[in-house]
Coordinates of C-alpha atoms in Angstrom, one line a residue:
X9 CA 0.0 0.0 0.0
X10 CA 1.6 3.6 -1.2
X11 CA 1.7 6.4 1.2
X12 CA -0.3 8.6 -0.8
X13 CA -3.0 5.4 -0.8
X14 CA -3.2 5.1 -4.4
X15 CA -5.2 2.1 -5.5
X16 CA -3.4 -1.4 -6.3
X17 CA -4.7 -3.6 -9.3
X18 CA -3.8 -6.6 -11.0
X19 CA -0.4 -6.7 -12.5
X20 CA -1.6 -8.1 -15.3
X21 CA -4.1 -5.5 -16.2
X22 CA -3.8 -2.9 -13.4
X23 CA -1.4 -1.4 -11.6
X24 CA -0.8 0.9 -8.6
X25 CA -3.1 3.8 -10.5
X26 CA -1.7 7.3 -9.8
X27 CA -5.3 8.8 -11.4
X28 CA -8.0 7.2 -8.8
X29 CA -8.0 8.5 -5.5
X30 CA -11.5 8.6 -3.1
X31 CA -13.7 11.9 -3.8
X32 CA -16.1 11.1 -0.9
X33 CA -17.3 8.2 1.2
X34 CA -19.1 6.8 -2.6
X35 CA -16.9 8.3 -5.4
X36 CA -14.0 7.6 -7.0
X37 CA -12.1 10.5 -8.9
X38 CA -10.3 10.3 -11.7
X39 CA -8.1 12.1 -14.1
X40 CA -11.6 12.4 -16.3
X41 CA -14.4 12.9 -13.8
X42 CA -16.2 11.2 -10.8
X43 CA -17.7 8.4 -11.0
X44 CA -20.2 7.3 -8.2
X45 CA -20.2 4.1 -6.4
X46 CA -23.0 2.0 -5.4
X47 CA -24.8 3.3 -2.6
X48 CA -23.8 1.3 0.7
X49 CA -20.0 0.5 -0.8
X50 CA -18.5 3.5 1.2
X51 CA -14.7 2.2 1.4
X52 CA -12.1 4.0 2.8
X53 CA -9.0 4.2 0.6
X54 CA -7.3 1.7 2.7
X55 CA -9.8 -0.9 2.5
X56 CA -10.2 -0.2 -1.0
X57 CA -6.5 -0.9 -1.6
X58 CA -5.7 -3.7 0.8
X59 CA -9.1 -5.8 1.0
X60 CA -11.0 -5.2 -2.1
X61 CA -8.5 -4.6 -4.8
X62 CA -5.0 -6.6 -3.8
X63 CA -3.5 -8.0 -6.7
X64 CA -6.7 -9.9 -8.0
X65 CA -7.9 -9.5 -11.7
X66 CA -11.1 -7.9 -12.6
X67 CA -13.2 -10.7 -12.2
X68 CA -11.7 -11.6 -9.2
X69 CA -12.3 -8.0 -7.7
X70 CA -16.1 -8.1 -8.6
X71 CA -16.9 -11.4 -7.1
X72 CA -14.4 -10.1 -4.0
X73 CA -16.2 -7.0 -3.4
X74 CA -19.7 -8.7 -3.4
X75 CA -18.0 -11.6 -1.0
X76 CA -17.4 -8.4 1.5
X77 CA -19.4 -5.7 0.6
X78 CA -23.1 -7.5 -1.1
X79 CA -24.1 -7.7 -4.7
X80 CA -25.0 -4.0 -4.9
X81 CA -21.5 -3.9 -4.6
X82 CA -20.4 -6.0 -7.7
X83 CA -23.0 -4.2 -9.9
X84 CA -21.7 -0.8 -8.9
X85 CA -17.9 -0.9 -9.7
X86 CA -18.6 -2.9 -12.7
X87 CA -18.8 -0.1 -14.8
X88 CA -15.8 1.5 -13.5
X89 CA -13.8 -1.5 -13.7
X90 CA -14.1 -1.5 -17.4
X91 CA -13.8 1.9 -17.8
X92 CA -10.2 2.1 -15.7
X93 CA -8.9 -1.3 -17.2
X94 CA -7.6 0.6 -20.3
X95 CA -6.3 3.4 -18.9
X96 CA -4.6 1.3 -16.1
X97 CA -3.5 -1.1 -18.5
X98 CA -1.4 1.9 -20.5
X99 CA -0.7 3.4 -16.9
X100 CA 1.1 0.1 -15.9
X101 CA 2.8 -0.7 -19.3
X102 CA 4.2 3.2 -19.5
X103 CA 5.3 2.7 -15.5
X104 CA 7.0 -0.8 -17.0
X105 CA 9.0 1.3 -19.4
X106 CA 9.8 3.5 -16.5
X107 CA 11.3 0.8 -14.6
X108 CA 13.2 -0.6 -17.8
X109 CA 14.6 2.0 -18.3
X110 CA 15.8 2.5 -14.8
X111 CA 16.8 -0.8 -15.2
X112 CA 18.7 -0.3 -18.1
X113 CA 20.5 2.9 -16.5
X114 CA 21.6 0.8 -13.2
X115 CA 23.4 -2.0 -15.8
X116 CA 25.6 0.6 -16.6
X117 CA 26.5 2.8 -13.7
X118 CA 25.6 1.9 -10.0
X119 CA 22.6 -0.5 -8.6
X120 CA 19.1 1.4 -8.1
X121 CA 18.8 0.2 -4.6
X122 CA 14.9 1.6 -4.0
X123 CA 13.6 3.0 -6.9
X124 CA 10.3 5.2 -6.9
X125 CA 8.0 6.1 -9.7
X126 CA 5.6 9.8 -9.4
X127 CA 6.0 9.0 -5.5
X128 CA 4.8 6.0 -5.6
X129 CA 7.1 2.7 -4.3
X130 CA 6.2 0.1 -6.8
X131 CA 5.0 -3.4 -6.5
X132 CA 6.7 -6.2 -8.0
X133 CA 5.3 -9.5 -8.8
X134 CA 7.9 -12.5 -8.5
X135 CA 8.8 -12.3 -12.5
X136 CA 10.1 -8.5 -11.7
X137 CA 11.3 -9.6 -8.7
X138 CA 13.7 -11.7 -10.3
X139 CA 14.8 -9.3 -13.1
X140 CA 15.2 -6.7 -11.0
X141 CA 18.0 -8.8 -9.0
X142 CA 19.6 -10.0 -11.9
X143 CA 19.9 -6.5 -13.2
X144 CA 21.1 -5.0 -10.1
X145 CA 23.7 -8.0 -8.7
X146 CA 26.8 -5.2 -7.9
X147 CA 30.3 -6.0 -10.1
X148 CA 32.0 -7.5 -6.8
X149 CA 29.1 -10.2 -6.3
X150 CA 29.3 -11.4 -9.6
X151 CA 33.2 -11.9 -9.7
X152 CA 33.6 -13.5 -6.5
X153 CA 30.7 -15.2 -5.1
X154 CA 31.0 -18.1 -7.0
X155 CA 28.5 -20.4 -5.3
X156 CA 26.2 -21.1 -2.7
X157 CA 24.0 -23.5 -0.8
X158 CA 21.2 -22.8 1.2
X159 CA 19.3 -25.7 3.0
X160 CA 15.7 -23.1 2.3
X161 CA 16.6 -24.2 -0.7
X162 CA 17.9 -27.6 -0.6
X163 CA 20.9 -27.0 -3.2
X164 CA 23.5 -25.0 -4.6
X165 CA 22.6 -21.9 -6.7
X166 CA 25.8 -20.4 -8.8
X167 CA 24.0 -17.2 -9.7
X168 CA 24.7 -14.3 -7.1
X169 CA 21.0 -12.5 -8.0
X170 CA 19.8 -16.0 -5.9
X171 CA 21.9 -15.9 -3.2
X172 CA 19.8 -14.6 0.2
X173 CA 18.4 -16.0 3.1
X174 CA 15.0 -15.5 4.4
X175 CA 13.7 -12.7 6.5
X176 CA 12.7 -14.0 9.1
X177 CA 15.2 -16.3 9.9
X178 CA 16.2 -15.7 13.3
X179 CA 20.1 -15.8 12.5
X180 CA 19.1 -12.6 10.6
X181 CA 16.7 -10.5 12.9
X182 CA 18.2 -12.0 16.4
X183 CA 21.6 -12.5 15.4
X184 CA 21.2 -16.8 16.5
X185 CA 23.7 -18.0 14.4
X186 CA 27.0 -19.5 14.3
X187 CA 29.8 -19.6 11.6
X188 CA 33.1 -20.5 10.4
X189 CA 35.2 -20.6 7.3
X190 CA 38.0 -23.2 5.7
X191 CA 40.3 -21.8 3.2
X192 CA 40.4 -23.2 -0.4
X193 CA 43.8 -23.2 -1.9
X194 CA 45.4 -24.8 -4.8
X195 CA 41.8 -27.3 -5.2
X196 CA 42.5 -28.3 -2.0
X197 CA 40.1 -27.3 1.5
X198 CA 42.5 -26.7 4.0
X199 CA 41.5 -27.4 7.5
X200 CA 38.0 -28.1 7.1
X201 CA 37.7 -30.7 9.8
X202 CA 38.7 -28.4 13.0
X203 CA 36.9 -25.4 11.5
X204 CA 33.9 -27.6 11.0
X205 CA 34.3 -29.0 14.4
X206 CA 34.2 -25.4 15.9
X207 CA 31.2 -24.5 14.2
X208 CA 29.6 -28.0 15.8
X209 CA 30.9 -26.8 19.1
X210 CA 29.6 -23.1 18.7
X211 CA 26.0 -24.2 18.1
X212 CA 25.5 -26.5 21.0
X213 CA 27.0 -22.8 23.2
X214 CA 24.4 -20.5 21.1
X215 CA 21.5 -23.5 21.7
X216 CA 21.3 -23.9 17.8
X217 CA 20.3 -27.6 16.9
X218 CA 22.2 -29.1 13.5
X219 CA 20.2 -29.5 10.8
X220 CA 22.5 -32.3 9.3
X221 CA 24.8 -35.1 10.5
X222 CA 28.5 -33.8 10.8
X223 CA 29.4 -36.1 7.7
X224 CA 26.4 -34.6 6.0
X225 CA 27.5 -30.6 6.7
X226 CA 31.3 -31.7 5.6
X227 CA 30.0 -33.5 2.3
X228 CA 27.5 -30.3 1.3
X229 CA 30.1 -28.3 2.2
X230 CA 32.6 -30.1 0.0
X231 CA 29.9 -30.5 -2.9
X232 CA 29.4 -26.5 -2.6
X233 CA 33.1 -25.4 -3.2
X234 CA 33.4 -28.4 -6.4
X235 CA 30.3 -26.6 -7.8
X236 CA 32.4 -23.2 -7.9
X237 CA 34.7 -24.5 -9.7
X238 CA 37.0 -22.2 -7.7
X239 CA 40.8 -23.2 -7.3
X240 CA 41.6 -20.3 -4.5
X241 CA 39.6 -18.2 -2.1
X242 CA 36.9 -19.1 1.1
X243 CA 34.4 -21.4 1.8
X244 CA 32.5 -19.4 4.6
X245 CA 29.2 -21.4 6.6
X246 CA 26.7 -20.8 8.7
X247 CA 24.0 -22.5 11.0
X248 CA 20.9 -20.2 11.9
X249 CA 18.2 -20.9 14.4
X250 CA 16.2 -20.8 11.0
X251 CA 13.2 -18.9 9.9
X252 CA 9.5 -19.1 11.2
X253 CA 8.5 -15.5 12.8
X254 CA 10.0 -12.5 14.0
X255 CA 9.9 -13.1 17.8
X256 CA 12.9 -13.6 20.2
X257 CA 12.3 -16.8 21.3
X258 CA 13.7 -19.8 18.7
X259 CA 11.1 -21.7 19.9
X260 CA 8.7 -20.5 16.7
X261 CA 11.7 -21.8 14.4
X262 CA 10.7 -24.3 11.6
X263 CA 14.2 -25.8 11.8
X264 CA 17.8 -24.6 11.5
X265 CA 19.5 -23.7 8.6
X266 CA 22.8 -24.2 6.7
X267 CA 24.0 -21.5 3.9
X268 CA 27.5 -21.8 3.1
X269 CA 29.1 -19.4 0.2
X270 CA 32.6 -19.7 -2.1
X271 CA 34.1 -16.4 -2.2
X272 CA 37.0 -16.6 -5.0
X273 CA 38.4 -12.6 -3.6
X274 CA 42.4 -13.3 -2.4
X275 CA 44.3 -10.2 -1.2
X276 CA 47.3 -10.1 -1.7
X277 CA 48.6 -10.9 1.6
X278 CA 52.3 -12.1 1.0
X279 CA 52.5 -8.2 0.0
X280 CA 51.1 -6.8 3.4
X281 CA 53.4 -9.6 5.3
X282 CA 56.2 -7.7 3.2
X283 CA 55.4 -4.5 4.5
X284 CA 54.1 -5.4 8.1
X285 CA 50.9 -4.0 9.7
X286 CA 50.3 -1.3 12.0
X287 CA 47.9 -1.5 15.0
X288 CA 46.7 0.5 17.8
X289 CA 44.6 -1.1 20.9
X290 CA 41.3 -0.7 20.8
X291 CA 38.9 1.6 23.1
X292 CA 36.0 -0.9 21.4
X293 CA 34.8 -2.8 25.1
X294 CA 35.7 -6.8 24.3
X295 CA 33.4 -9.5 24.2
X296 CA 32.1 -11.4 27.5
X297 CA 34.2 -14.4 27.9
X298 CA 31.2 -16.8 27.7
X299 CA 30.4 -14.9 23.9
X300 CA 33.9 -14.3 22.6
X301 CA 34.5 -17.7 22.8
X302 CA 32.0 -18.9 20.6
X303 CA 32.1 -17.6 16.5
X304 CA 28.8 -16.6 16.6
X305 CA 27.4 -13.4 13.7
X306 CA 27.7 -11.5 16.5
X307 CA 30.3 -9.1 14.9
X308 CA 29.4 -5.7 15.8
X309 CA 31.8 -5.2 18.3
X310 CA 34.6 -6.5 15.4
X311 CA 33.3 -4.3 13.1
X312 CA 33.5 -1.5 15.4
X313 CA 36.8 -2.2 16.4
X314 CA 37.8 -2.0 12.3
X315 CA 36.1 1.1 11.9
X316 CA 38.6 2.5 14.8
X317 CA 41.5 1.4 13.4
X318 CA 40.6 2.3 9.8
X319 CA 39.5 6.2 11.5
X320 CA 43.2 6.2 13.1
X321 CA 44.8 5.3 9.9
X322 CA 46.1 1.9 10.7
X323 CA 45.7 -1.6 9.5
X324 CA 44.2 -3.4 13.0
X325 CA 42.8 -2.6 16.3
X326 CA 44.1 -5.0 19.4
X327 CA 41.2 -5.6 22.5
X328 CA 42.3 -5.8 26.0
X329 CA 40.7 -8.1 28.2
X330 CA 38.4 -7.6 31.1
X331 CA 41.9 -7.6 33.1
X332 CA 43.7 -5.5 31.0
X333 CA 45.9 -8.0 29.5
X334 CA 46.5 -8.3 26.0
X335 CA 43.3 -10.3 23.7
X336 CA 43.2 -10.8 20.0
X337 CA 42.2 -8.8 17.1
X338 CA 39.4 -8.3 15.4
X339 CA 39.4 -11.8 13.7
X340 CA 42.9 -13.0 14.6
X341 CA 44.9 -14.2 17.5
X342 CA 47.5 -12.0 18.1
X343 CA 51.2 -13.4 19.6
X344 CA 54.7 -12.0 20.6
X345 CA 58.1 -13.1 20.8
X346 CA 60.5 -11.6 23.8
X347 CA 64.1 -11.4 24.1
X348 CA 64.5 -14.6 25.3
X349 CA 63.4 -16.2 22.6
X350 CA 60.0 -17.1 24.0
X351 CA 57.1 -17.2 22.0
X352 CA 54.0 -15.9 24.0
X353 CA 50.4 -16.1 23.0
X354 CA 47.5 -15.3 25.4
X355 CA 45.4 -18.1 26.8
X356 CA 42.2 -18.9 24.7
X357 CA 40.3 -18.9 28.1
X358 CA 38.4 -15.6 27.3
X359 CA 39.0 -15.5 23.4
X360 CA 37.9 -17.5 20.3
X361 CA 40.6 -20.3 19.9
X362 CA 42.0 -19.7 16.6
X363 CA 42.3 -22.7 14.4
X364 CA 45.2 -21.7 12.8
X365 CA 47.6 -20.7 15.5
X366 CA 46.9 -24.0 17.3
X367 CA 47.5 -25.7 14.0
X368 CA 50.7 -23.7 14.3
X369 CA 51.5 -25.0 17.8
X370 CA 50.4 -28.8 16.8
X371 CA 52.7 -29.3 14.0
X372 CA 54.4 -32.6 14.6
X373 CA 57.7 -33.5 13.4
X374 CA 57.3 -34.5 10.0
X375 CA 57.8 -31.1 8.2
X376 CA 61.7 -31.8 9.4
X377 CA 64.2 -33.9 10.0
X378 CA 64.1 -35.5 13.9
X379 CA 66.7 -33.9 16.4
X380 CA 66.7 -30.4 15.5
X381 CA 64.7 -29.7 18.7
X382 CA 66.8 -30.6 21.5
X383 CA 67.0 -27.3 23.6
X384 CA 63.3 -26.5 22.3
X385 CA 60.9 -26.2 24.6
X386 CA 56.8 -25.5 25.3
X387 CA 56.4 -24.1 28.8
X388 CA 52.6 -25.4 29.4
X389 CA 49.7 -23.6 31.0
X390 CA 47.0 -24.9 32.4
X391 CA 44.5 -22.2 31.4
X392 CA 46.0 -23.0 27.3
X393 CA 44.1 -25.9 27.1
X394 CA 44.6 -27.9 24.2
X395 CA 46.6 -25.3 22.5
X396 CA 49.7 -25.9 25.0
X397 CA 50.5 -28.7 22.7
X398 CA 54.2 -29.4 21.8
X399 CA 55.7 -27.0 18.8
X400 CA 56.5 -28.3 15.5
X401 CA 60.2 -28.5 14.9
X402 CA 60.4 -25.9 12.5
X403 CA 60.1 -23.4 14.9
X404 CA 63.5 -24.7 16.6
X405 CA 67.2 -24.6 15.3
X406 CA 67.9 -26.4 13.1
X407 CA 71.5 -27.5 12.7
X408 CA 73.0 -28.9 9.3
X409 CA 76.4 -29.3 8.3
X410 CA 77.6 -27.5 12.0
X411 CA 75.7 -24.3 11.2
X412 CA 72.6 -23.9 12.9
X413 CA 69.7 -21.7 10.8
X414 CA 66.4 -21.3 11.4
X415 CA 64.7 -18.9 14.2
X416 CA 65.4 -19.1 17.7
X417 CA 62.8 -20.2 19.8
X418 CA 63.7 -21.5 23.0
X419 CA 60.1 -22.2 24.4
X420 CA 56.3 -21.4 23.7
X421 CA 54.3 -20.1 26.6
X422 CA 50.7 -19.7 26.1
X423 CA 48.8 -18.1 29.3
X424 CA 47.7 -14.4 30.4
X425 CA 50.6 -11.9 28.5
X426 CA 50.7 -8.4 30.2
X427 CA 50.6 -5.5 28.0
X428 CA 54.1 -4.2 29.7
X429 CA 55.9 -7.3 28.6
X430 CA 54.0 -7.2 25.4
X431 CA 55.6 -4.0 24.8
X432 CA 58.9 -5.0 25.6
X433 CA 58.7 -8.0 23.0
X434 CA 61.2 -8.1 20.0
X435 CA 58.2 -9.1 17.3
X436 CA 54.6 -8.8 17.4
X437 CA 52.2 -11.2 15.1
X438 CA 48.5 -11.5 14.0
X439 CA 47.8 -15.1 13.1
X440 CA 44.2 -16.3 11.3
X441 CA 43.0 -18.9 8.7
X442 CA 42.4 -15.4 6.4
X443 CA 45.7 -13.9 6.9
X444 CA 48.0 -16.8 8.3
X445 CA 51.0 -14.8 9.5
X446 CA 51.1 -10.9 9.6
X447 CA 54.2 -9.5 11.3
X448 CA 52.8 -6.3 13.3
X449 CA 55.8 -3.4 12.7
X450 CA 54.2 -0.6 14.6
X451 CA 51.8 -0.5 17.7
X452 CA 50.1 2.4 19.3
X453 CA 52.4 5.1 17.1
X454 CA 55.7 2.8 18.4
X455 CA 57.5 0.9 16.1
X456 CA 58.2 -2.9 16.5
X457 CA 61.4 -5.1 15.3
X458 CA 62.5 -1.1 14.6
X459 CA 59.6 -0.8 12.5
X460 CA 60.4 -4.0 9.9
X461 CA 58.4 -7.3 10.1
X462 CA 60.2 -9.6 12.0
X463 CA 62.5 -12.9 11.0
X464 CA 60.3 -15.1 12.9
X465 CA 57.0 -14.1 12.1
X466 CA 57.7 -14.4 8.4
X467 CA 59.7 -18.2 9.0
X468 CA 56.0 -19.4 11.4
X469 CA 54.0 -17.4 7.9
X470 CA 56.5 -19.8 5.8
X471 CA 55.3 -22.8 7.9
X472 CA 52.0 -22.1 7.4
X473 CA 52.4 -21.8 3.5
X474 CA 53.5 -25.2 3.5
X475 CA 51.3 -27.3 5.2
X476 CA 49.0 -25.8 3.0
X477 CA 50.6 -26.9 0.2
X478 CA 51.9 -30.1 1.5
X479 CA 50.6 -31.2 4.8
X480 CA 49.1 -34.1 6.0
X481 CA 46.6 -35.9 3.9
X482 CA 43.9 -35.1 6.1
X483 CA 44.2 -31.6 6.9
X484 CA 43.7 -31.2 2.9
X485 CA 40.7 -32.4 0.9
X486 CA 41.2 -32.9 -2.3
X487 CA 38.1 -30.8 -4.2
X488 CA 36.4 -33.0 -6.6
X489 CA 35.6 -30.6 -9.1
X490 CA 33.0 -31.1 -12.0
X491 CA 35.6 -29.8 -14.3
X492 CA 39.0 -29.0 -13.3
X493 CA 38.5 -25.3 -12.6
X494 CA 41.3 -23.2 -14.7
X495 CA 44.3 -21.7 -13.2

């Protein structure tokens, strides 16, 4: 229903007509003249527009009106019916040229995101509907979502104008979702199984039930990144308390839901490791313990904390807990090496426990030869939980020939890391699935490592690179792509 209650018709004969507005409790006026309605009709525009007219055709609307309002009803807008058809039918085909064109004119410059026609917000039937989003899918959609499976739908859609999730799904309105990512690289899902595992573990916390079997999720999961036929990039999932009304309670929910999408976009990030980032610590208030530990779409605090660092002119934004000791990032775990050679990274007690940096401190042996690790160390926590695992060799000297290489890491302490002995620390790192390894060279205005990205930081981002490339056979799944996508 238009503001300015103009009357809505049939889209296949009528439209929402500009020209017929109420001259009295039984007139209609239009563009020509008044006409008079039955005696006894006496709708308000409102009624007019929402219960008798709708969207119904012209027969429709006469036996409507005599369903609510009597015969006298049906015999008295007959005439007017006829008479308006014409003129609404050229109203609504001049308003489709309207939209066309608009249509037309978005293709080439930006989307239209609410157009309006003579004040009036138009009405679209599903046909429009669908042309409309085709027409106005914006430039980065269609070059990087390459797929996506919804389980509304019950498959995978490649076509970015039918990617969406319905309204009233309460992981939209209330937020009750869950979701984690795995990283596609070289036709190959990296760490699917712990990142899947963490979303398993995040909805029991949120209260969300699955709506598949764990083999089920991983297997759709694996069929929507083969459908994008995408050799690099994100695989990025969700599971909603699902749709059914737009109360707080999940108790109205249908059943949960699963959307996963492929997202082909890859920054450049080897060129930002080159360069270092700069941070500052965040004024943003951190997350709860009981909330920060679960990757819920509960990211307005994260986003926040961007927007800070992006206002000061800097790459990231570091919380502080509760305490006052050091956090994360935004969507990274952040970690420090001091002059002794000791790598610290704060406890995951009050902080999402990054997949990737405890892959980093779970690497076993096999990425080098055995006995390169004898003074090598992990000082354990009891608060790092199963992070305060033993560090993969390549983190420790290695010694070839009588010449030892490699960074010097004499142990790995993972527990509460003060801000004063943060400062103090030789390098600074930000480690996540999305950016691996970024050596930090300046925090809070100071530089870090003299302002450089530091040896170590770039040897764990070397690590990293290659167990992705070459690491266990079941931290990598093979895609099975339809067609071998192209490189």
């Amino acid at each position: 229903m238009a503001a300015s209650g103009h009357l809505l018709l049939n889209s296949q004969a009528f439209s929402c007509w500009s020209g017929a507005t109420l001259a009295g409790p039984n007139q209609v006026r239009f563009p020509d003249g008044i006409r008079t309605v039955q005696a006894g009709l006496n709708l308000s525009k409102q009624r007019a527009c929402r219960r008798c007219c709708g969207r119904e055709s012209g027969p429709r609307l006469s036996s409507t009106l005599e369903r609510l309002h009597g015969a006298d009803a049906r015999q008295g807008v007959s005439s007017w019916i006829a008479e308006i058809a014409e003129v609404s039918s050229r109203q609504w085909r001049a308003k489709r040229g309207r939209v066309a064109a608009s249509t037309a004119s978005a293709a080439t410059s930006e989307p239209v995101a609410a157009p309006s026609t003579s004040g009036s917000t138009l009405l679209f039937n599903k046909d429009q509907v669908l042309e409309r989003l085709s027409n106005n899918v914006h430039p980065k959609a269609q070059s990087t979502y390459k797929a996506m499976y919804s389980s509304v739908l019950g498959g995978i859609v490649t076509d970015p104008a039918l990617m969406f999730i319905p309204l009233d799904d309460h992981g939209f309105h209330r937020g009750h979702a869950v979701f984690d990512t795995a990283e596609i690289y070289g036709g190959f899902l990296y760490g699917l199984d712990p990142h899947l595992d963490r979303l398993i573990s995040s909805a029991s916390k949120a209260g969300i039930p699955l709506p598949y079997q764990r083999p089920q999720l991983k297997q759709l999961l694996i069929d929507t990144v083969a459908a994008s036929d995408s050799w690099q990039g994100q695989l990025r999932y969700w599971v909603t308390a699902g749709q059914g009304g737009f109360n707080l309670s999940s108790k109205e929910c249908i059943r949960s839901n699963l959307y996963a999408v492929v997202i082909s976009e890859r920054k450049d990030m080897d060129a930002i490791a080159a360069r270092g980032v700069r941070v500052i610590t965040s004024q943003i208030p951190i997350k709860a313990p009981q909330f920060a530990t679960v990757k819920s779409t509960n990211y307005l605090p994260n986003a926040l904390v961007m927007q800070e660092a992006e206002a000061a002119g800097v790459d990231y934004a570091i919380w502080l807990d509760q305490e006052g000791l050091v956090a994360e990032g935004p969507n990274m775990n952040v970690a420090f090496v001091n002059d002794e050679g000791v790598l610290l990274v704060p406890a995951f007690d009050k902080i999402l426990p990054g997949i990737t940096i405890r892959k980093l401190l779970s690497l076993k042996e096999g990425l080098t030869s055995p006995g390169n690790s004898q003074n090598c160390v992990v000082v354990r926590d009891p608060s790092a939980g199963p992070a305060s695992q033993e560090l993969s060799q390549e983190l420790c000297p290695t010694t070839e020939n009588g010449s030892t290489t490699g960074p010097i890491l004499k142990a790995v302490r993972v527990g509460p890391v003060t801000v004063d002995e943060a400062r103090k620390a030789k390098e600074m790192m930000l480690i996540g699935s999305g950016v691996l390894v970024l050596p930090v060279v300046e925090w809070d205005g100071r530089p870090v490592n003299d302002g450089v990205p530091g040896p170590i930081a770039m040897r764990l981002r070397q690590i990293l690179h290659a167990d992705m490339e070459g690491g266990l056979p079941g931290d990598r799944i093979q895609v099975p792509y339809i067609e071998p996508p192209a490189l």
